[in-house]
Amino acid sequence: MDFNSIEENLINNRHILFKVTDDCSFKCKYCTHGELYNNKKNFQKSTLSFKQAKQFLDFMTTYWNNSRNNSYKTNITIGFYGGEPLLNFGLIQQIVEYSKSIELKFNQFTYSVTTNGHLLNKYMKYLVENQFKVLISLDGNRENNKYRTFVNGNSSFEIVIKNVFTLMEKYPDFFRKNVNFNTVIHNLNSIKNTYNFFQKKFDKFPYFSELDSSRINKSKQKVFNEMYKSITKELEFSDDMLDVEKQLLFNLPRGRKLINLLHFNVNSFFKTENDLRNFKEDISFIPNGSCDLLKRRIFVDTSGGIYPCERVGTDHQIGVISEKGVIINYKYIKQTYDKFLINLRYQCKTCFNKKTCPNCIFRMDVEKDGYKCKYWKSKAQYEKEIKTSVNFLRENRELYQKISEEIFLV
Amino acid sequence: MFNNNIYFLLKSHVYISEKKKEILLYNTMNGKYIESRNESVIKIVRQLNKVENLYCIELSSLEIQRNEEINKFLLDARGKSIGEFIKKKDLKKRPVILRPMLGIKKNSNLKRFCFNNNQIMDYLRDLSLSINSECQFNCKYCSDGFKQFECCHNDQSNSELPITIIHNILSQIEFSSIRNFNISGGNIFNYSEFDKLLELISKFDFKKEFFVHFKNIPNSLNLNKFQKLNNFNINILVDQTVNDEEIKDLLRKLKNKTNYSFNLILQCEESLKNYSKMLKKLNLRNYFFKPYFNGSNLDFFRKFVFIDKEQILNTKYSLKEIYSKNIYNNFLFGDLSIKNTGEVYTNLYRKNVGNIKKKSIREIIYTELNEGTSWTLTRDKITPCKSCIYDSLCPSISKIELSTISKNRIKVVGCNNYMKFREN
């Protein structure tokens, strides 16, 4: 990861994510800022300033307009995150309006927001007018949603569901194309009942995620264990989940593994037209699951700290928006990459999971696990996984066509 | 042999070409193939080709025993490592073969493949610039030779592409994946800013190819001008009017002083013989033949240029090569031609796609990839190829074929295969 590669990635970046506030109107039990997790002591809530956001956009514009940006008419997404980002709607609006004054030579801006849905009623008009992509966090019906409460402990379900229905009825086209849901699976819900809920109410399929199992507060481990539910295990032990699995394919582990098998390990499956143009059979690459740093996404937190993405926590700040301007810490980036790759080198060399490695080096808990890669696979383990995928395909042959026609790499 | 029901499967490296009344199974590992017009065999292959069957179907022993053609087909498939059969009772379940598949996104109308707009400039391959049109000669192939291969052309406009425009073009392609930068005229040595042009392109690493007619190479050619250039070649266009002395003269000027090659414009069998004699006599090695279709030499092309079925099937193709021919025209894809008037072409047999003075190269490439039909002109889009089982094995439609179509208004394609096969 040298200076030129980092510059190249900045030029080809297509997604920046602003954390506009740490504040939140909810106090979800499983929130990573909550009591279940080890958090920074003396954590002070803050909000991003418009000045910082503008500085950053101006900084990125010089890269986006660089003639080494090889794209044309593609989207650059400005995303908004929190806490609950709509609590700082004023800043969102300022940033969006400012972005409209920026002259991009080769691209155009689009916008996205991840929200708990509480303030949708207030701001949905603006979101619709600016064609935001909206991701709403909702765990299913009232019972399923019990961990998602307001700060005062009251249920949030009624207000959120009312807002969602209003959005759906007032702006049906927008709702259909631009709105999605994120559901955390735990002991109060199940994949099947949330799938049915979203299908019936909204004709949508949610994205599923599990509770974050890193950095658990030891004193809360028991509570966590009671709440935690593994998506893979739930699917394994249910007889009637097959239709759900086939419908949600990429959202669920077995489907994802099958897609990875076809996309990355089968020479006769051509997934992008690039595959056909490149006639080099062996392309060398550094095996690791980390995305292209600064290219796939850049995350800016409320204090102006710059991170690879919103999931890596606060350990890997790679830059800052300061009074003097935006500073990217090239030295830190190179040192971090070098350190991880040197320590992982032998494991990567002997791993059979190279091509579909999910291991992000920035998410490794080195203090807890050292440099041991939990995704490493031996030949036997890898073959077992292939066998599972092939068996899944054998029972559901129609998935081959579905994958080739509906699942595309970004 | 076939006393039990079997599973018959194709190997994952086998390509199926299925048309109305014939099929082709092609083994991309060893180049062996089976073609058939037998109805029963076609029916089996059609079943195999259904995606949900994943290249494996069950066949009953009765069906096989009653039909000699199926029997023969199965054994032939096994013999050529195209397929395999296993007794059904020996397996718990029907096997799965991860068959070849194009999992490439199509647009919402499902009529065209989607290209990656995040790497637009990476699609640029060859850029051909016609910097002027002035030339004192009047060669017979001047009017359209340039459409069939890189060649000079006098459009009678007497105009030049301004050096400022060329400078702008170069700045646009600086970070692209361009492979060859082709420069032709008129007579390029008469370009008013030729020295400046050389200076501009000397800063770039891509291959620079100059195209000049042998008659236009000046006696006082100063090759020092080219010294600053790296990675370049001077292509000397030669036609049947040349004599040995003229070639010797050229060699005196160029040999050991610069990079050069001869492009021998070829129209008939007699020219071929004359060139061969000359090449042998002068011991020339750096040359290329450039067949030129003049509208009345189709027989020459049929004999010497067009390919036969045997030639197609004697070449081994990988799955990648076959599938790429489903998407790209390998001769046209990525190539832009810019005339001295500024007009830009993705296919010189069609209208221009804009003027470089008004549109950027990026915009032109984007439009061609998302709406155009030249770079993706594949054989499955034209008759008679779209009904031919070799449509994906054959090389892409070439510029020469486009010239035969445009001149004669007949749908003749660059193979003798179709006509011969039909006769059989």
Coordinates of N, CA and C in Angstrom, one line a residue, chain B residues 76 86 99 147 296 306 348 410 424:
Chain B
D76 N -19.2 -41.6 -28.7 CA -18.4 -40.6 -29.3 C -18.0 -39.5 -28.3
I86 N -22.9 -42.6 -16.6 CA -22.7 -43.4 -15.3 C -24.1 -44.1 -15.1
R99 N -21.5 -25.9 -15.1 CA -21.4 -25.7 -16.5 C -21.0 -24.3 -16.8
K147 N -10.6 2.1 -44.6 CA -11.7 1.5 -43.8 C -11.4 0.0 -43.5
S296 N -14.4 -6.4 -56.8 CA -14.5 -7.4 -57.9 C -13.5 -8.5 -57.7
F306 N -10.6 -15.9 -46.9 CA -11.7 -16.4 -46.1 C -11.3 -17.8 -45.5
L348 N -15.9 2.6 -39.3 CA -15.7 3.5 -40.4 C -16.8 3.3 -41.5
I410 N -24.3 -7.7 -50.7 CA -24.7 -9.1 -50.5 C -24.2 -9.5 -49.1
N424 N -23.8 -29.1 -48.7 CA -23.7 -30.5 -48.2 C -25.1 -30.9 -47.6

